[in-house]
Short mmCIF file of C-alpha atoms and ligand atoms in Angstrom, two decimals:
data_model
loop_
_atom_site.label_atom_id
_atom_site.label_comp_id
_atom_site.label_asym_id
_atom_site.label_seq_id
_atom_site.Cartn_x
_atom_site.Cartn_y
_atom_site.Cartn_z
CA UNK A 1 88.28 146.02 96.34
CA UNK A 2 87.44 142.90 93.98
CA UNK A 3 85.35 141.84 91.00
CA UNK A 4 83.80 138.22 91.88
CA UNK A 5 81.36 136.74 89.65
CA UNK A 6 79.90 134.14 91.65
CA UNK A 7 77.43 131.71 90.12
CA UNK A 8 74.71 129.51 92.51
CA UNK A 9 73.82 126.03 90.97
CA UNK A 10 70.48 124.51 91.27
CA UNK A 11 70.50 122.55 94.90
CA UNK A 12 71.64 126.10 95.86
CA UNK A 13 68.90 128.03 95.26
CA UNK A 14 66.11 124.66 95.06
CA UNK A 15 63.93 126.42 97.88
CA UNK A 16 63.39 129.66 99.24
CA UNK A 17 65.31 129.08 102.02
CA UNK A 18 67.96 128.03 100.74
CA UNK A 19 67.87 131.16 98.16
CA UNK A 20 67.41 133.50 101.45
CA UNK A 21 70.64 131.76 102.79
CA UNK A 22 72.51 132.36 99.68
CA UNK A 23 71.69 135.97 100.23
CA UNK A 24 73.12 136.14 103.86
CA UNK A 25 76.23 134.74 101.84
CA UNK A 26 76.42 137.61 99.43
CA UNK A 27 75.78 140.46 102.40
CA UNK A 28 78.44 139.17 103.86
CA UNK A 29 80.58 139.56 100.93
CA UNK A 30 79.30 143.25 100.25
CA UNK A 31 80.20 144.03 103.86
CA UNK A 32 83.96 143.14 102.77
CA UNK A 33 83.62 145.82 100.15
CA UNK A 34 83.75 143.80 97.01
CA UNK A 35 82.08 144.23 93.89
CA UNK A 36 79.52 141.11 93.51
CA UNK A 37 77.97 140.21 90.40
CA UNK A 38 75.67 136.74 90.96
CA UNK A 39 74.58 133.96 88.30
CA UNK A 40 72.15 131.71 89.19
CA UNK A 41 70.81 128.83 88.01
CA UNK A 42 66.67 127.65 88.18
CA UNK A 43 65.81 125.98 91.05
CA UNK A 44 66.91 122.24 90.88
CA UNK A 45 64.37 119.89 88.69
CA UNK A 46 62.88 122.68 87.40
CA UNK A 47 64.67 122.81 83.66
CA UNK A 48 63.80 118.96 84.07
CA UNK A 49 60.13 119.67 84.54
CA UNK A 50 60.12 122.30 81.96
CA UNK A 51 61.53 120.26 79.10
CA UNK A 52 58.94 117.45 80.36
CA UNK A 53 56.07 119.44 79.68
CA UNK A 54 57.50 120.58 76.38
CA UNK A 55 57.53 116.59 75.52
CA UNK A 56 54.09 116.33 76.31
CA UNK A 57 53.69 118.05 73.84
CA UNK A 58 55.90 116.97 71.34
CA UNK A 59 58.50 114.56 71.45
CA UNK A 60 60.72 116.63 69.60
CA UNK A 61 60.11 120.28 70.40
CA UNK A 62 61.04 123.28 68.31
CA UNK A 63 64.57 124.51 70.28
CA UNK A 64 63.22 128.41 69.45
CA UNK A 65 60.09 127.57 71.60
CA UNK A 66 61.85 125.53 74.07
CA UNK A 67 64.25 128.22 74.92
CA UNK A 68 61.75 130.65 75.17
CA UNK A 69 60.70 128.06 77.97
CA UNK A 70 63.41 126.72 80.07
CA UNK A 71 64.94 130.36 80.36
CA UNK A 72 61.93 131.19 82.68
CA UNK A 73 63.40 128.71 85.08
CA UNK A 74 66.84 131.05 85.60
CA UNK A 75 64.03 134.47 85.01
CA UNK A 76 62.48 133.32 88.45
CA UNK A 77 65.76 132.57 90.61
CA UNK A 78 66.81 136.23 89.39
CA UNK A 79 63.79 137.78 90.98
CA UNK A 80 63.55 135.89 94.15
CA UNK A 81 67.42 136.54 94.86
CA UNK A 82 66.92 140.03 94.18
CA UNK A 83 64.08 140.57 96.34
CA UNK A 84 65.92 138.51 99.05
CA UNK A 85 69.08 140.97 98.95
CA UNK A 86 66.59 144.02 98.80
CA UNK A 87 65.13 142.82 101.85
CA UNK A 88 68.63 142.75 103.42
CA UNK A 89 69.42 146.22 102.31
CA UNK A 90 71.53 145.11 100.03
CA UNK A 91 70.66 146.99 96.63
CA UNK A 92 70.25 144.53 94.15
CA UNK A 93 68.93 144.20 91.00
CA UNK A 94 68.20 141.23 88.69
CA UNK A 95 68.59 140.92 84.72
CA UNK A 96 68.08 138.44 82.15
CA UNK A 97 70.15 137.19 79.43
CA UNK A 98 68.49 139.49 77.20
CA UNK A 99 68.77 142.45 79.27
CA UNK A 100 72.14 142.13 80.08
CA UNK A 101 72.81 141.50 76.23
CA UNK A 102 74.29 138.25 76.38
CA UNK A 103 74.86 137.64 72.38
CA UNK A 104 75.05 134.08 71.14
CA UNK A 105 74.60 132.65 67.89
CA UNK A 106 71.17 130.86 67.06
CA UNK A 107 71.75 127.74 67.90
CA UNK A 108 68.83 126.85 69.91
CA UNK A 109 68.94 124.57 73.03
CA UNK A 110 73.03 124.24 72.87
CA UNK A 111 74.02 128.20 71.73
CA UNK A 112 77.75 130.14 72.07
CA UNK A 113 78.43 132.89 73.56
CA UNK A 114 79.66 135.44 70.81
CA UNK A 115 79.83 138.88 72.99
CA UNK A 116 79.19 140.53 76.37
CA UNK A 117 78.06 143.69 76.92
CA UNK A 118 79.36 144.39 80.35
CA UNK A 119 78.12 148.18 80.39
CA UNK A 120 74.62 148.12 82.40
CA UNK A 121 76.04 145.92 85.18
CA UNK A 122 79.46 148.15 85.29
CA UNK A 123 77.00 151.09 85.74
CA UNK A 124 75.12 149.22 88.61
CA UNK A 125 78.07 147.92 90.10
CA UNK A 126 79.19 151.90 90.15
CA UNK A 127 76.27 152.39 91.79
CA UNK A 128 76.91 150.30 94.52
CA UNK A 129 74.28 147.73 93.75
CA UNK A 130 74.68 143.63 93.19
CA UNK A 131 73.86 142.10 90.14
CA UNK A 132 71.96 139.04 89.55
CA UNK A 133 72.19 137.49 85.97
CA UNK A 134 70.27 134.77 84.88
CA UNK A 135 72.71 132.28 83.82
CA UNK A 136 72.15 129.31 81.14
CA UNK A 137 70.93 132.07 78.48
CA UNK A 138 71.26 134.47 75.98
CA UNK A 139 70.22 136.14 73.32
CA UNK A 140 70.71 135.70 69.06
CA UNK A 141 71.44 139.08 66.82
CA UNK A 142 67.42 138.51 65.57
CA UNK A 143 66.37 139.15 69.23
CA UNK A 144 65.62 135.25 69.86
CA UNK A 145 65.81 133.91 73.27
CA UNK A 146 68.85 131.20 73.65
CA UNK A 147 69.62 128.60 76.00
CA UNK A 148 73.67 127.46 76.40
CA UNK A 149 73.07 124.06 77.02
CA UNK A 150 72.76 122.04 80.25
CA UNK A 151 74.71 123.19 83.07
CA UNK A 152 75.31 126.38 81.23
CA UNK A 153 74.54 128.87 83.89
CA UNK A 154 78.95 127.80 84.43
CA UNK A 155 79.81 128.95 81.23
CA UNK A 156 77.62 132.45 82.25
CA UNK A 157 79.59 132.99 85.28
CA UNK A 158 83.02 132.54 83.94
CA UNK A 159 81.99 134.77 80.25
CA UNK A 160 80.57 137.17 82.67
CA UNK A 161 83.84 136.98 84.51
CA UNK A 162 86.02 137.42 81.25
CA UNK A 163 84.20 140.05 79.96
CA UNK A 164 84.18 142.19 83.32
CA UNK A 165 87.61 141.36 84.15
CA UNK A 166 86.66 139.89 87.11
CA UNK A 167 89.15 139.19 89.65
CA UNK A 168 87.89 135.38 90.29
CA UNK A 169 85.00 133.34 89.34
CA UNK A 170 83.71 130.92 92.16
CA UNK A 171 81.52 128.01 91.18
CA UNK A 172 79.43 127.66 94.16
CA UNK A 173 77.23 124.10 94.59
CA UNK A 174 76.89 121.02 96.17
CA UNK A 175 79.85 119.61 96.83
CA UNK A 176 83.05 121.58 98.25
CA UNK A 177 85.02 121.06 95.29
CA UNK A 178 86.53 119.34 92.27
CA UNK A 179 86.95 115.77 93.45
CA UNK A 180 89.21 113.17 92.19
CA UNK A 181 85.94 111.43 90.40
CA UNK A 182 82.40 111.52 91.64
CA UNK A 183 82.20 111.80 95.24
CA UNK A 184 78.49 110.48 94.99
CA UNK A 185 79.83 107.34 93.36
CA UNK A 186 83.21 106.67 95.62
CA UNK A 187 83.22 107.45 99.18
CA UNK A 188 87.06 107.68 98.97
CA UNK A 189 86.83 110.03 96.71
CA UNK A 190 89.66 113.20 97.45
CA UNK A 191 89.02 116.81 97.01
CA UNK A 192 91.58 117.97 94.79
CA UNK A 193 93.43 121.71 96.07
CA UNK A 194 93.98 122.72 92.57
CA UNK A 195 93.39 121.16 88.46
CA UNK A 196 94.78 122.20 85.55
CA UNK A 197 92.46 123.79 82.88
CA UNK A 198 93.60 121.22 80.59
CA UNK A 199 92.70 118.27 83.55
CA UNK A 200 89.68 119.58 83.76
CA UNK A 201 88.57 120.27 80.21
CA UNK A 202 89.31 116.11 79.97
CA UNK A 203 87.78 115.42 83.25
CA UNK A 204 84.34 117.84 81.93
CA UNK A 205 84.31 116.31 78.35
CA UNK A 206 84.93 113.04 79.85
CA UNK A 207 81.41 112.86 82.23
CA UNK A 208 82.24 115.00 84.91
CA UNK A 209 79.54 117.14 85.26
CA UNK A 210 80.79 119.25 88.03
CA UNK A 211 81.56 121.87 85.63
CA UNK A 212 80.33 122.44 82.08
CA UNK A 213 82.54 122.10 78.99
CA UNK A 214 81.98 125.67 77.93
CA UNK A 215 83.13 127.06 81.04
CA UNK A 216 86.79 125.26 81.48
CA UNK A 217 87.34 126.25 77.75
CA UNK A 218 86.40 130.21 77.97
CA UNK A 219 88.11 129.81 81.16
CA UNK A 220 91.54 128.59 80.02
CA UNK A 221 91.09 130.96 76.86
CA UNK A 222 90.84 134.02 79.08
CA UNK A 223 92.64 132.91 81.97
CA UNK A 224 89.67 133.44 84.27
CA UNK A 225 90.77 132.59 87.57
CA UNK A 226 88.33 129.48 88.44
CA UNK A 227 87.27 128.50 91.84
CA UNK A 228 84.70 125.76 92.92
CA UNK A 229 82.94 125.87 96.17
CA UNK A 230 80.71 124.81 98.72
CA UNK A 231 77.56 126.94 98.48
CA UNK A 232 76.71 126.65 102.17
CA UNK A 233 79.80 125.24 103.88
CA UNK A 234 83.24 127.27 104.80
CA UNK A 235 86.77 125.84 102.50
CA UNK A 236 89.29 126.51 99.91
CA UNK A 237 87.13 124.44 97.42
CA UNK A 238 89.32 124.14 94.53
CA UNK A 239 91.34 126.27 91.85
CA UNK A 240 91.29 125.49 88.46
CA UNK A 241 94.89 126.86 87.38
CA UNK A 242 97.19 126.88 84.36
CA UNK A 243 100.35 126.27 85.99
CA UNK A 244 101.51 122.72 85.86
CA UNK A 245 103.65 122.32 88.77
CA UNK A 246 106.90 120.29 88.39
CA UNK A 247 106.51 118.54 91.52
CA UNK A 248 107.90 115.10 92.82
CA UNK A 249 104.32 114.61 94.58
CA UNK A 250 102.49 115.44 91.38
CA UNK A 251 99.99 112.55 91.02
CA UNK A 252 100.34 110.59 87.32
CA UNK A 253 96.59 110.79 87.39
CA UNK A 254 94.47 113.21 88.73
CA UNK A 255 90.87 112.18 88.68
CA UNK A 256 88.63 109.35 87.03
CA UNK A 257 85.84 111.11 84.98
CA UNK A 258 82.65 108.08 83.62
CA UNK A 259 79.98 108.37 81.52
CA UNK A 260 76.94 106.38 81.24
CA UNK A 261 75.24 108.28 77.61
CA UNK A 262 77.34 106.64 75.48
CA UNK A 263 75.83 103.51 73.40
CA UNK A 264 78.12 101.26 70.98
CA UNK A 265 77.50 100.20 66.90
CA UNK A 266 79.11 97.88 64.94
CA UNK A 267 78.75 96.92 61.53
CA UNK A 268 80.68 93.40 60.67
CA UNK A 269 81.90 91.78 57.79
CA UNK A 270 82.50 95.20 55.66
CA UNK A 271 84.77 95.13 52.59
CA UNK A 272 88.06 96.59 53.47
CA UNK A 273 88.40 99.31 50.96
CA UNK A 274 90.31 102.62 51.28
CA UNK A 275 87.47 105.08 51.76
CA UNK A 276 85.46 102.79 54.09
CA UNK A 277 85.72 104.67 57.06
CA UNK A 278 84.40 107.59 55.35
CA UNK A 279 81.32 105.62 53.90
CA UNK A 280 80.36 104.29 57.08
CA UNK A 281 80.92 107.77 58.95
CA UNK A 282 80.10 110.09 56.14
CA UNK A 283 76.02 109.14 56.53
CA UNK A 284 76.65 109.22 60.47
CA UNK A 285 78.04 112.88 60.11
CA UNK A 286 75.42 114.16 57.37
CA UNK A 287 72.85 113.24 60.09
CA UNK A 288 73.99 115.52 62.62
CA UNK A 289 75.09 112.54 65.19
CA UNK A 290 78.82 113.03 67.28
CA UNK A 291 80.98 109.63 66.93
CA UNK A 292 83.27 109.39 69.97
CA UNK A 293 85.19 106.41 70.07
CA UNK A 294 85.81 104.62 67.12
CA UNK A 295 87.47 100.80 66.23
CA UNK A 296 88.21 99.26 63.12
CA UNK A 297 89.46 95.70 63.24
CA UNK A 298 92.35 94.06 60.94
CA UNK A 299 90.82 91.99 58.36
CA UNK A 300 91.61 88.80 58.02
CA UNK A 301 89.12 87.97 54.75
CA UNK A 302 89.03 91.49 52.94
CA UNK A 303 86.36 92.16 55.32
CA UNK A 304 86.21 94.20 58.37
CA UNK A 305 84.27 94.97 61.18
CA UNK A 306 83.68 98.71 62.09
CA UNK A 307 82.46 99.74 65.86
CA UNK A 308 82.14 103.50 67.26
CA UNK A 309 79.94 105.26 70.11
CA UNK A 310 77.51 107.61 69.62
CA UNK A 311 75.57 109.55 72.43
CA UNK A 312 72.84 107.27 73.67
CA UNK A 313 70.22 109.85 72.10
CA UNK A 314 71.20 109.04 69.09
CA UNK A 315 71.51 105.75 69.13
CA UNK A 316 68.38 104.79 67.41
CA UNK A 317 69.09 107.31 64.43
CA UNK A 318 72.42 106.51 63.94
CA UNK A 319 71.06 102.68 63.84
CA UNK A 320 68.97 103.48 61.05
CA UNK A 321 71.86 105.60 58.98
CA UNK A 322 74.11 101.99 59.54
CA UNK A 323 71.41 99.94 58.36
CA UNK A 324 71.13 101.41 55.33
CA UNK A 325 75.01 101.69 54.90
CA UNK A 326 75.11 98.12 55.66
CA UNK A 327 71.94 97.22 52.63
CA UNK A 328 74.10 99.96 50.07
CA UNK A 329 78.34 98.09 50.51
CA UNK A 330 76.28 94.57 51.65
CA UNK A 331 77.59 94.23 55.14
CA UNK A 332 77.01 91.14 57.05
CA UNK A 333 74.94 92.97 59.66
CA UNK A 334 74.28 95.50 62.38
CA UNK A 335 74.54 95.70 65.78
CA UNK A 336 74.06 97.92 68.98
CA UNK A 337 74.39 97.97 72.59
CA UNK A 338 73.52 100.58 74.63
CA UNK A 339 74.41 98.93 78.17
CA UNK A 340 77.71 100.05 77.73
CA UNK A 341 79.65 103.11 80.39
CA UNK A 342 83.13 104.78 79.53
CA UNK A 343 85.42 105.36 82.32
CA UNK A 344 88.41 107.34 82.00
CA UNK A 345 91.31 108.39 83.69
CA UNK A 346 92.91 111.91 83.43
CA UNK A 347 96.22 113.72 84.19
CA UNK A 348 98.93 115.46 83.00
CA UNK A 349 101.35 113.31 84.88
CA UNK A 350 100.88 110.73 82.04
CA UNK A 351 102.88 112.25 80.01
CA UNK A 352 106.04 111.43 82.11
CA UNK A 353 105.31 108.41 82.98
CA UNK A 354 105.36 105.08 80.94
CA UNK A 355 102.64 102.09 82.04
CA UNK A 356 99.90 104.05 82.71
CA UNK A 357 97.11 102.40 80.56
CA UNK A 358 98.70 98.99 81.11
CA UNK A 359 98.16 99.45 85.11
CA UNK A 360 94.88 100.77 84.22
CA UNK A 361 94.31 97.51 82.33
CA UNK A 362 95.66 95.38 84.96
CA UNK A 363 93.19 96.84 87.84
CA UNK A 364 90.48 96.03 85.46
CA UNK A 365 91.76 92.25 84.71
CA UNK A 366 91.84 91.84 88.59
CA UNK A 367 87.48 92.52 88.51
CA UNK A 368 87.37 90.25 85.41
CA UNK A 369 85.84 93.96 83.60
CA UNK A 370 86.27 93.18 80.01
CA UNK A 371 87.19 96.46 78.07
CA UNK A 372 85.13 96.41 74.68
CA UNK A 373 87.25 99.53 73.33
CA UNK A 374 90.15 101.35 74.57
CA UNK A 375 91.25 104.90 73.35
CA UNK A 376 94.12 107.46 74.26
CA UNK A 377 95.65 110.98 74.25
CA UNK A 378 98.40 113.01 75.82
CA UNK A 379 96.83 113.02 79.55
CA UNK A 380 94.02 110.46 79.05
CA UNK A 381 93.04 106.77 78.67
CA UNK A 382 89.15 105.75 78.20
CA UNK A 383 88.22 102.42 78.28
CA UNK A 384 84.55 101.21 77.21
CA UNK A 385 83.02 98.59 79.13
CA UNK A 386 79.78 97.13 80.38
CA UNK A 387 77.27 99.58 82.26
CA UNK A 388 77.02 97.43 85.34
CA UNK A 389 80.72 97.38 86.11
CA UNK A 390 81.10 100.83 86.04
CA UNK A 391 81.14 101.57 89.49
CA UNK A 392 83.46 98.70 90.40
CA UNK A 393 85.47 99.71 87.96
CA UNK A 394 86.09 103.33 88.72
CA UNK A 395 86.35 102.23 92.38
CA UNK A 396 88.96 99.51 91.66
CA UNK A 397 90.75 102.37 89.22
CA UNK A 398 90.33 105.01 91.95
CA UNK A 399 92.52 102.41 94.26
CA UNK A 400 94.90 101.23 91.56
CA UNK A 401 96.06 104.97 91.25
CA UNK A 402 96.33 105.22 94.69
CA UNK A 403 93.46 108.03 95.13
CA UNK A 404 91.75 106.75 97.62
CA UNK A 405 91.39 109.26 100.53
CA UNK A 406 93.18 107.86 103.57
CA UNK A 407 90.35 108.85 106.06
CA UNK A 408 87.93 107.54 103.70
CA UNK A 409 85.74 111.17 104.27
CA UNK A 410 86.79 112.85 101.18
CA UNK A 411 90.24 114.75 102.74
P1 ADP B 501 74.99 122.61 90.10
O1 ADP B 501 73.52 122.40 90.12
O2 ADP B 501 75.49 123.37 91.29
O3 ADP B 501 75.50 123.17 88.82
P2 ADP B 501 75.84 119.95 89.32
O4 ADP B 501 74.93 118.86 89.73
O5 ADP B 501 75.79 120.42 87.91
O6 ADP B 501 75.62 121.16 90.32
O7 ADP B 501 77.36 119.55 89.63
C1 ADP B 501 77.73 119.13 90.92
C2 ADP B 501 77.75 117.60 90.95
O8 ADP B 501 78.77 117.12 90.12
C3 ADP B 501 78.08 117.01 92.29
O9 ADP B 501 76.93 116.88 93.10
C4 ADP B 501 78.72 115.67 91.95
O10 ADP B 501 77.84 114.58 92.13
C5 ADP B 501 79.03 115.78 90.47
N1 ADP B 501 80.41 115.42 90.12
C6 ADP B 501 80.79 114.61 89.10
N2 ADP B 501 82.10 114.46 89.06
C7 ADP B 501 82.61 115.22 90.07
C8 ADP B 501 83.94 115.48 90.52
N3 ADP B 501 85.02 114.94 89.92
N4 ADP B 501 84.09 116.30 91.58
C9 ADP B 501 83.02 116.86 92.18
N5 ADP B 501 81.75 116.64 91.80
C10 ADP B 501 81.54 115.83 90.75
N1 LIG B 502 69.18 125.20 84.60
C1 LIG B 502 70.04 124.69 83.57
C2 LIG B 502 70.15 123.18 83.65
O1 LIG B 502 69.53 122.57 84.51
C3 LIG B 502 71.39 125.34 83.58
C4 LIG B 502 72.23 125.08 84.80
O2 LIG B 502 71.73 124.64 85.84
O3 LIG B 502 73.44 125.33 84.72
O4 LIG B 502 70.82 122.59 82.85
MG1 MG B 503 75.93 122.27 86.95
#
């Protein structure tokens, strides 16, 4: 007999019916004999709908408050699944973050994970009953309701699953698996049989939503084993594994992750000092914004021109921190764009192979896509360019890499 943890995104459980189907699905696994514990996420659009009527409000809402409020979204999907499985005989009972004592620190809206305390479901699971955790939340040492951040009901199931020793941890949503990028955005997209944890911690950080951050990273750290699914359609899905296999058919890339909330700064004609990143950055930093990429060009007059991303939230913030910079070491001036998408392409196959970014370069000279910045590591190259190439651009990529599912229907 197993331990699965098995967490239900939001199109999975969007209606009633579709929450009623997902408890057929569990019966069925209880009739198997295994031990089921079930995360769920709020129905789909409703942590959108929540967070607009918080903005209503204000624009910027107090995170305490607005946890308290989006976790009701997860607190209802509990109940109904509950009372679905109850109806079906199948004892079940439902528990909140709280309740479950999911500890995280107090960072509102975006919180960790600190602890687990597995010891009331272990009890009902002795008892023969299913339990239904709310996922996306927790709760701080003061007692203060937490949210994870978005798309954290993930990183519930697979903490739940490392702290019960869970045998697997399926993922199960819209799509039947990890795909080689977006299937929404290219047709030819190919499910992928298996990822590395590293792959997909790039692939995740990258843009790829299909997971969240959080959960590849306590995965890989506990060696969870990591499944995504299909909610409502039979198939492997696909396994998120540590072993790097040393095969001849091993792709050099395995997937093409994008992102569209990125915008771009520059600040031009800047004196080219020693210590100039750091003045530029330092203000950037103290204000609480993330820089991502980041380009400094070779002066050629003891000035220098200085561009990096920031998250398109914060582009208007981190606008104002440069134009002060700019007024304080008398820059030339300050711009932005935020019509700008990074693409990316991922795989551990890079690292034994030479040409990579330069064939990644030459697929994007063939569309006439300029790249505005270009940046590297170990298994990844991300290119910035503008927003309304992007999905030429991971198409032509997806092609150049030799991706492209031969049927064209995603096998
Ligand atoms: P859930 O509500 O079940 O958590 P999400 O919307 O968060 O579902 O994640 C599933 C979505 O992720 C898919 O519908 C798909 O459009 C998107 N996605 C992005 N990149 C990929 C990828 N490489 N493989 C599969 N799906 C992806
Ligand atoms: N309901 C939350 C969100 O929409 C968490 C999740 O779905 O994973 O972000
Ligand atoms: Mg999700």
């Amino acid at each position: 007999m197993a331990l699965i943890v098995q967490k239900f995104g939001g199109t999975s459980v969007g209606t009633v019916e579709r929450i009623e189907q997902v408890a057929e699905k569990i019966k069925r696994f209880r009739e198997k004999g295994d031990d089921i514990v079930v995360v769920v996420s709020a129905m789909s659009g409703e942590t959108n709908r929540l967070i607009d009527l918080a903005k209503q409000i204000s624009a910027e809402p107090v995170g305490r408050e607005l946890d308290v409020m989006v976790s009701t979204g997860e607190q209802v999907t509990i109940a109904l699944l509950a009372m679905a499985l109850i109806k079906r005989g199948v004892p079940a009972v439902s528990y909140t973050g709280a309740q479950v004592r999911i500890l995280t620190d107090s960072a509102h809206t975006k919180a960790r994970i600190l602890q687990i305390d597995g010891q009331r479901i272990q009890a009902d699971l002795k008892e023969g009953r299913v339990v239904v955790v709310a996922g996306f939340q927790g709760v701080d040492a003061q007692g203060n309701i937490t949210t994870l951040g978005r798309g954290g009901s993930d990183t519930t199931g697979v903490a739940l699953a490392a702290a019960l020793k869970a045998d697997e941890c399926q993922i199960y949503t819209d799509v039947d698996g990890v795909y080689t990028t977006d299937p929404r955005v290219v047709s030819k997209a190919r499910r992928l049989e298996k990822i590395t944890f590293e792959e997909m911690l790039e692939m995740a950080s990258l843009g790829s939503k299909v997971l969240q951050i959080r959960s590849v990273e306590f995965a890989g750290k506990y060696n969870v084993p990591l499944r995504v699914l299909h909610s409502f359609q039979e198939g492997p899905g696909t396994l998120i594994t540590l072993d790097e296999e040393e095969s001849m058919e091993q792709p050099i890339i395995s997937g093409i992750a994008f992102n569209r909330d990125e915008a771009k700064l520059t600040i031009r004609g800047v004196p080219d000092t020693p210590g100039i990143a750091f003045k530029i950055l330092g203000p950037v930093s103290a204000a609480n914004i993330e820089v991502d990429m980041i380009v400094q060009n070779v002066a050629h007059d003891k000035t220098t021109d200085f561009t990096f991303t920031v998250h398109r939230n914060d582009y208007a913030s981190a606008f104002k921190v440069l134009e002060a910079t700019a007024a304080e070491m008398g820059a030339r001036e300050v711009s932005g764009d935020t019509d700008i998408a990074k693409v990316s392409i991922v795989g551990v196959g890079m690292r034994s192979h030479a040409g990579v970014a330069s064939r990644m370069f030459e697929a994007l000279a063939k569309e006439s896509i300029n790249i505005q910045m270009i940046s590297t590591s170990e298994i990844k190259v991300s290119v910035v360019i503008e927003e309304k190439y992007l999905e030429l651009a991971v198409r032509a990529l997806h092609t150049a890499f030799e991706l492209d599912s031969p049927s064209g229907k995603g096998e």
